CSV table of C-alpha atoms in Angstrom, one decimal:
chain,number,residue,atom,x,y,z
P,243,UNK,CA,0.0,0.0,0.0
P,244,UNK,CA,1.1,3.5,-0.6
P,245,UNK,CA,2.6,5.1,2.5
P,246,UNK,CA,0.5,8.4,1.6
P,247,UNK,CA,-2.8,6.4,1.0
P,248,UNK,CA,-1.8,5.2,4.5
P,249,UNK,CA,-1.7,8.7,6.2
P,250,UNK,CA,-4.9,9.9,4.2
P,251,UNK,CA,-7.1,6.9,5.5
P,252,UNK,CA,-6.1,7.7,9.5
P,253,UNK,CA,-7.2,11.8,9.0
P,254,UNK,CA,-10.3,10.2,7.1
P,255,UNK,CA,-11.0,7.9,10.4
P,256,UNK,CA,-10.5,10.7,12.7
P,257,UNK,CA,-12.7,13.0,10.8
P,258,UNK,CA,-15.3,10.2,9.8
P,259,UNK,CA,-15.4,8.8,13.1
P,260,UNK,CA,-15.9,5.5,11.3
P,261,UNK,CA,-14.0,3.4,9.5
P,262,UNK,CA,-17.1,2.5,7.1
P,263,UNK,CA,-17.2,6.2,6.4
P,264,UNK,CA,-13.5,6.6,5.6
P,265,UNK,CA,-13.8,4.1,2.9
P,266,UNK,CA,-16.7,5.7,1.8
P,267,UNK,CA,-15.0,8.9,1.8
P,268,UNK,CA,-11.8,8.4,0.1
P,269,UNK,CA,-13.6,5.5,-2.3
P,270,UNK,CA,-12.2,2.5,-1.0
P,271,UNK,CA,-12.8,-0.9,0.5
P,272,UNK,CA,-13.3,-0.7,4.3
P,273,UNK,CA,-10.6,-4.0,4.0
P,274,UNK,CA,-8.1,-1.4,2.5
P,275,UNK,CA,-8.7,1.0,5.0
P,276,UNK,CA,-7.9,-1.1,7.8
P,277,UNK,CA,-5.0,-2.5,6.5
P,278,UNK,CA,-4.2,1.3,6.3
P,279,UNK,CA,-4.7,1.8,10.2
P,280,UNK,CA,-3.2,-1.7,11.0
P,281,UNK,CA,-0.1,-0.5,9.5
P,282,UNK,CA,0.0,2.5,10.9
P,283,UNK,CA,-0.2,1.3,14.0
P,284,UNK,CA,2.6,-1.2,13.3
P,285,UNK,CA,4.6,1.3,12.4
P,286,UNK,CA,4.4,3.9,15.0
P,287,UNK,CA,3.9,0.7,18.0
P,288,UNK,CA,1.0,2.6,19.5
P,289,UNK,CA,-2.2,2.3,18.8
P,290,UNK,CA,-4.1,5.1,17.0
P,291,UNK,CA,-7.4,4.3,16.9
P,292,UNK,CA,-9.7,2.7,19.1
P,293,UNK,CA,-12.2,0.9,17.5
P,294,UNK,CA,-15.9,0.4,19.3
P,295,UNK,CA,-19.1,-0.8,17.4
P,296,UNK,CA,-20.4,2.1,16.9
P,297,UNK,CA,-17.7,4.6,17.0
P,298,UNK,CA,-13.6,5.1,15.8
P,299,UNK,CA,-12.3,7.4,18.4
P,300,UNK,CA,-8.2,8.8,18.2
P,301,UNK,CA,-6.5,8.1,21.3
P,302,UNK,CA,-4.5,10.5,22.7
P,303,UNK,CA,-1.4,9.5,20.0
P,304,UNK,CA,-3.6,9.1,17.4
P,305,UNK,CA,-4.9,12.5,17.8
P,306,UNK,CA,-1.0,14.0,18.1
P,307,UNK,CA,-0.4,11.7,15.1
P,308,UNK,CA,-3.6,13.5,13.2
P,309,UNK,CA,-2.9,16.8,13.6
P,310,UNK,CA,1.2,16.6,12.2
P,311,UNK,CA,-0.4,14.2,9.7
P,312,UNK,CA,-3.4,16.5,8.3
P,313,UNK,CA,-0.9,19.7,8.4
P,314,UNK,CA,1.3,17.9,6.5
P,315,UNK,CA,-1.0,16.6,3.8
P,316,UNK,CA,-2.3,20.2,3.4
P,317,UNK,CA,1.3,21.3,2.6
P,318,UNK,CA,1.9,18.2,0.0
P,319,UNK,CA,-1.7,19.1,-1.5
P,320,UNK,CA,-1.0,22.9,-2.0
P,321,UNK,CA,2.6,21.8,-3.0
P,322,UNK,CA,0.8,20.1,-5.6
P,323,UNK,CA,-1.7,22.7,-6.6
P,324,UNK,CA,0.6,25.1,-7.2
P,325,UNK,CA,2.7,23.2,-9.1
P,326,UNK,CA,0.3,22.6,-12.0
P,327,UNK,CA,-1.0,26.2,-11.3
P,328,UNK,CA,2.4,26.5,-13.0
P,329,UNK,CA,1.6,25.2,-16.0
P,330,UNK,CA,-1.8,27.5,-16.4
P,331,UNK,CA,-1.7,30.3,-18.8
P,332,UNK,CA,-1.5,33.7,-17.1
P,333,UNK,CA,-4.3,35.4,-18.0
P,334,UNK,CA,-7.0,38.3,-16.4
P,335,UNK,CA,-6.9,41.5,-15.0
P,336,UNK,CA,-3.9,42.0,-12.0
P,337,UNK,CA,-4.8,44.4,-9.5
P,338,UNK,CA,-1.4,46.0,-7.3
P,339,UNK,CA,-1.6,48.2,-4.8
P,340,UNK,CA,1.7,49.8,-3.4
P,341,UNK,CA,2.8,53.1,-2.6
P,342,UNK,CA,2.7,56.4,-4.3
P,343,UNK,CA,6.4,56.5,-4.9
P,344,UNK,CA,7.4,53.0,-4.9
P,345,UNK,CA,5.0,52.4,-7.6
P,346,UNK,CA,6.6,55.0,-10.0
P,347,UNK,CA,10.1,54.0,-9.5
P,348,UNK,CA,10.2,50.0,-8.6
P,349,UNK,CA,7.1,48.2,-10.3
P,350,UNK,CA,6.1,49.9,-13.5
P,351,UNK,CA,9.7,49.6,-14.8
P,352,UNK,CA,9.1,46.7,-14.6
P,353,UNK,CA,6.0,45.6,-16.4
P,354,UNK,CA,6.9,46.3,-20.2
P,355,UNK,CA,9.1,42.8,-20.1
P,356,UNK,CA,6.5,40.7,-18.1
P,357,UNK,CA,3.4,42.1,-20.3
P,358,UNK,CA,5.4,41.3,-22.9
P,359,UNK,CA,6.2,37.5,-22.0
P,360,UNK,CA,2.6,37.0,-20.3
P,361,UNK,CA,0.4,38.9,-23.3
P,362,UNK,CA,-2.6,37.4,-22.1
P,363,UNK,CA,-2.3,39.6,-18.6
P,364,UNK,CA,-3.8,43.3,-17.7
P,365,UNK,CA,-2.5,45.0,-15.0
P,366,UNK,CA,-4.1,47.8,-12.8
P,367,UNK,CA,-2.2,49.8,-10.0
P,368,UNK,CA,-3.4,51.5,-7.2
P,369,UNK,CA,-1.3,54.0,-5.5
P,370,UNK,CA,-1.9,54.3,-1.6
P,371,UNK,CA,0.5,55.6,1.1
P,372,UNK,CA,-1.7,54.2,3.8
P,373,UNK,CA,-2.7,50.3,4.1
P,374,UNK,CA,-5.2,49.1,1.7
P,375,UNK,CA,-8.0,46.1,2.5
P,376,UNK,CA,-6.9,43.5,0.2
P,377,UNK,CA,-10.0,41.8,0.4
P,378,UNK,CA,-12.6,44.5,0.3
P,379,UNK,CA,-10.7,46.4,-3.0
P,380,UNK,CA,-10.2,43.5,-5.0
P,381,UNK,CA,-6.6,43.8,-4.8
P,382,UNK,CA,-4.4,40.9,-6.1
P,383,UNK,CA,-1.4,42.2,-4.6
P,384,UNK,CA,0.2,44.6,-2.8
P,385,UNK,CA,3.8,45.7,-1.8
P,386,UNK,CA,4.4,46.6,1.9
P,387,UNK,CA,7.3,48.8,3.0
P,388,UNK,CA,8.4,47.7,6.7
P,389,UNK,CA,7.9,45.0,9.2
P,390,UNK,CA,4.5,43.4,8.7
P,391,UNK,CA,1.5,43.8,11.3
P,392,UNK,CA,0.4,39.9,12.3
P,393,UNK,CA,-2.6,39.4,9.8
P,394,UNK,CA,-4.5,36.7,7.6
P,395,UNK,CA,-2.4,37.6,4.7
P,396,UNK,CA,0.0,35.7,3.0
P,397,UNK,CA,3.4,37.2,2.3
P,398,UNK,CA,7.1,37.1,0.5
P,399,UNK,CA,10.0,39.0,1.8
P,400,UNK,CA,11.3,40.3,-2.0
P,401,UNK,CA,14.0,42.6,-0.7
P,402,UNK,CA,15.6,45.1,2.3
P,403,UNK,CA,16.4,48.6,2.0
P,404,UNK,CA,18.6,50.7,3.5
P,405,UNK,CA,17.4,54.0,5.6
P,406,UNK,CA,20.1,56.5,4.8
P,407,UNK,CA,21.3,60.0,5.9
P,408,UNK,CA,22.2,62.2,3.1
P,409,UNK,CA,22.7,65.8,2.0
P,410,UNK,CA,23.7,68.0,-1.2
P,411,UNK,CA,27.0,68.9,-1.6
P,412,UNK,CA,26.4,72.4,-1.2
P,413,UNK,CA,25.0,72.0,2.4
P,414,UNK,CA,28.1,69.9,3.2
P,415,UNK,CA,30.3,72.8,2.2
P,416,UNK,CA,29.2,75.4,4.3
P,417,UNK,CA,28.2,73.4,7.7
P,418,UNK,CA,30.2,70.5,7.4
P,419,UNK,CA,29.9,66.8,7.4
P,420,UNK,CA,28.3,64.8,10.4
P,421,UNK,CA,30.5,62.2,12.1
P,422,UNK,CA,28.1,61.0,14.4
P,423,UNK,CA,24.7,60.3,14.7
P,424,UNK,CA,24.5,63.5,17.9
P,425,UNK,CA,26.6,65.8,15.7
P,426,UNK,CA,22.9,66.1,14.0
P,427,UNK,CA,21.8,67.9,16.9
P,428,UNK,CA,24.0,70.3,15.5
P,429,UNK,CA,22.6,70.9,12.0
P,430,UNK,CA,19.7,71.6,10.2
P,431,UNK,CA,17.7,68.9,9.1
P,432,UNK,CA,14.5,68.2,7.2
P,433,UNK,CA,12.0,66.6,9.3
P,434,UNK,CA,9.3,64.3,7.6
P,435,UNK,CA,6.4,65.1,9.4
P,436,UNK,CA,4.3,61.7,8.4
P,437,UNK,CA,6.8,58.8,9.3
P,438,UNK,CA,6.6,57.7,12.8
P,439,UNK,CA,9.9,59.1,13.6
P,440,UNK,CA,9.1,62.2,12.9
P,441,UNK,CA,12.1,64.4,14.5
P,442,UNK,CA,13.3,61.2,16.3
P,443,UNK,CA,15.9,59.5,14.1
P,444,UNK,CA,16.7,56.4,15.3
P,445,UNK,CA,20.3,54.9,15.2
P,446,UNK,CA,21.7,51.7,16.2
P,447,UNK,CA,24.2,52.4,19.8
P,448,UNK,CA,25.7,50.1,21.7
P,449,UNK,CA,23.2,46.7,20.9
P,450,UNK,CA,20.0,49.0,20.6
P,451,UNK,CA,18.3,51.6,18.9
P,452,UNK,CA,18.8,55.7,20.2
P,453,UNK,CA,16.3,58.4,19.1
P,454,UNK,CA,18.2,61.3,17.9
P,455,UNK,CA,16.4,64.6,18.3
P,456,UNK,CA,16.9,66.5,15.3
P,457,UNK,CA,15.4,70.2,14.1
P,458,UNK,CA,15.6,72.2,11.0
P,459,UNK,CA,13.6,75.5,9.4
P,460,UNK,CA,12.4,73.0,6.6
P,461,UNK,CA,9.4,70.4,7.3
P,462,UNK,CA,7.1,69.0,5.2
P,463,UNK,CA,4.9,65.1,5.0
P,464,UNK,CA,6.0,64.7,1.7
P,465,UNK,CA,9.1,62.3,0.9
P,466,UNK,CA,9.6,63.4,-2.5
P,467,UNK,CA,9.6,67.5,-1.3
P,468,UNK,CA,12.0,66.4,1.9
P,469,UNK,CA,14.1,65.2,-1.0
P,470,UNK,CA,14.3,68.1,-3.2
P,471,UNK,CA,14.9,70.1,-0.3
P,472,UNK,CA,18.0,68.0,0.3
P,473,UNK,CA,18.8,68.4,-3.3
P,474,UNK,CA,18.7,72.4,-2.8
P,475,UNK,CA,21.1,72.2,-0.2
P,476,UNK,CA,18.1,73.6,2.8
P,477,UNK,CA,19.6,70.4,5.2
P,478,UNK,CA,20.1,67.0,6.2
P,479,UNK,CA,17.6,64.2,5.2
P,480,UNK,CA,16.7,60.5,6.1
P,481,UNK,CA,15.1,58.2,3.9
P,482,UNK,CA,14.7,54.8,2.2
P,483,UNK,CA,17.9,54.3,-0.4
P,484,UNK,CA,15.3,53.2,-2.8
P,485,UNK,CA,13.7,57.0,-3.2
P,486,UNK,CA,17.2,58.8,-3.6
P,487,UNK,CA,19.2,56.4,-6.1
P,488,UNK,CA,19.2,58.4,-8.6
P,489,UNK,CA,20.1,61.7,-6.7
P,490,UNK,CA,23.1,59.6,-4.9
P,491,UNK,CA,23.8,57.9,-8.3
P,492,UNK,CA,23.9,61.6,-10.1
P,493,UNK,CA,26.0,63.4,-7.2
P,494,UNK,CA,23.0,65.4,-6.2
P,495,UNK,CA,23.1,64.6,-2.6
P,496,UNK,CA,26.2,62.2,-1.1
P,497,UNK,CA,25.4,59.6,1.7
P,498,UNK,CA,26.2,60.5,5.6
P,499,UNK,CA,26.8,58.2,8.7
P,500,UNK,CA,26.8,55.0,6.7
P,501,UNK,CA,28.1,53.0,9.6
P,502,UNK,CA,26.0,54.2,11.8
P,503,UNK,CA,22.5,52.9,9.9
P,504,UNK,CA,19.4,50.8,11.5
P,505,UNK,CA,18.9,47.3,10.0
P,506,UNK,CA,17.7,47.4,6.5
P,507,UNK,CA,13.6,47.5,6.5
P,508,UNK,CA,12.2,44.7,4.9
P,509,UNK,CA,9.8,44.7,1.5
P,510,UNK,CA,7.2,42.6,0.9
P,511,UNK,CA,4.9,41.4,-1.6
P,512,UNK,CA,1.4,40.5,0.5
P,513,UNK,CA,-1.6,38.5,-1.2
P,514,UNK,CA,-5.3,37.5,0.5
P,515,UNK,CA,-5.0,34.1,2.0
P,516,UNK,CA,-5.5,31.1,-0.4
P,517,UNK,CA,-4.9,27.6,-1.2
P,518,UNK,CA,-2.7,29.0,-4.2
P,519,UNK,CA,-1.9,31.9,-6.0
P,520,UNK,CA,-3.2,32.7,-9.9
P,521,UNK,CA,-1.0,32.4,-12.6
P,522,UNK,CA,-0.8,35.6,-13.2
P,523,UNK,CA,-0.2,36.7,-9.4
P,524,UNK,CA,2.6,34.3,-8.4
P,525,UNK,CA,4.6,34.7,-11.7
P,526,UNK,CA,4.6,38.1,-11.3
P,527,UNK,CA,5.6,38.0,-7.5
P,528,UNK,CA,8.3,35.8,-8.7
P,529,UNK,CA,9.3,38.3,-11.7
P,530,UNK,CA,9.1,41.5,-9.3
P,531,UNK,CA,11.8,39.2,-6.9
P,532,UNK,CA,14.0,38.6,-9.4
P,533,UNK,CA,14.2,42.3,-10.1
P,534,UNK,CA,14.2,43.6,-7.1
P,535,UNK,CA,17.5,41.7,-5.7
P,536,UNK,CA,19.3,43.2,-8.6
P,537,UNK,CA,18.6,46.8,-7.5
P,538,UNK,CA,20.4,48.5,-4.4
P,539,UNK,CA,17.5,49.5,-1.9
């Protein structure tokens, strides 16, 4: 007998209470279900199930034995599921949601190769800066900035960015260059009025994290004006790598304190809670990965 055909006729018992039922269930002779069990019970030298006239109970092993078994099964089954959702033509209408300027900058560079090598798929995106019910907007997917809140969603860590400390050139020549994370007490810096730190920058110190009070004569609750702000030389910024690239890449604003950074922040692609992702959802989560771990966040 099949060791897995073994394993599916005990959860049947347990959840059949019967061994009649179980065969019933699973469309086999009650003869090859007990040789199942008997087994089973072989096997393991306990025994699982105790039979009455009326009733198959799980002893206390059997129900132990159950529940590793039935979580088990459940992995082998989506494992298989998703395996042959591999070979199903991407098609239909993709709905992302994700920030307004990760969006922009990370995913629709993006999408002119995977439309192209999945033709049959649409995509929509739906800009939010806030968190979005998956569920209730008929959202496929959704990319997540920072650590997770515990939820029913499903998730994939696609890549970490780094929170840096930066300024233009200009600034840096007439007030200097910080050394230290409390040398920013000392200089004028653009406060992001939305983010949680707000005028609290937070640096790693001696095994934990120390909130650095910081001021400035510039504030504002946008990233992309904190920024250009930077860019004009008005202070010192913070902010995810991933927003000022192209500024550091171009010379526009050089990078401060680098030894002195939190842990990266952690980006992930979040999904409503199924069996098994689409076609078109897992394929792109896979593609957006692939792309991402390329890039310097």
């Amino acid at each position: 007998m099949n060791r897995l055909e073994d394993y599916q006729a005990l959860t049947a018992i347990v959840e059949k209470q019967s061994l009649t039922a179980a065969a019933r269930h699973l469309g086999r002779s009650l003869q090859s279900v007990s040789r199942s069990l008997a087994a089973l019970e072989q096997e393991v030298g306990v025994e699982l199930i105790r039979r009455t006239t009326r009733r198959s109970n799980p002893t206390d092993a059997g129900l132990a034995f159950y529940r590793r078994l039935n979580a088990a099964l459940s992995e082998i089954e989506a494992a298989k599921l998703e395996t042959s959702n591999r070979r199903a033509e991407a098609t239909g209408l993709l709905r992302i949601s994700g920030s307004t300027s990760f969006v922009p900058l990370h995913i629709v560079p993006v999408l002119p190769e995977f439309l192209a090598r999945y033709p049959g798929v649409e995509v929509e995106l739906e800009l939010s800066d806030g968190f979005v019910d998956l569920v209730g907007e008929g959202i496929d997917l959704a990319i997540r900035i920072g650590d997770l809140p515990d939820s029913g969603l499903k998730a994939r860590r696609l890549a970490s960015s780094r929170r840096v400390v930066f300024a233009a050139p200009s600034y840096l020549a007439k007030f200097g260059r910080p050394r230290s994370p409390d040398d920013l007490k000392r200089h004028q810096c653009i406060v992001r009025t939305t983010t949680r730190f707000g005028n609290d920058w937070p640096f790693p110190a001696k095994g934990r994290m120390k909130a650095i009070k910081v001021a400035g004569r510039v504030r504002t609750s946008g990233a992309a004006t904190a920024n250009a702000a930077a860019v004009q030389g008005l202070g010192i910024a913070v902010g995810p790598l991933w927003q000022v690239r192209s500024l550091v890449d171009r010379g526009d604003v050089e990078l401060l304190l680098t030894r002195f950074e939190p842990p990266p922040v952690p980006i992930h692609a979040v999904w409503p809670a199924t069996k098994v992702l689409p076609a078109k959802t897992q394929l792109f989560v896979e593609f957006l990965a692939a792309r991402l771990q390329k890039e310097q966040l």
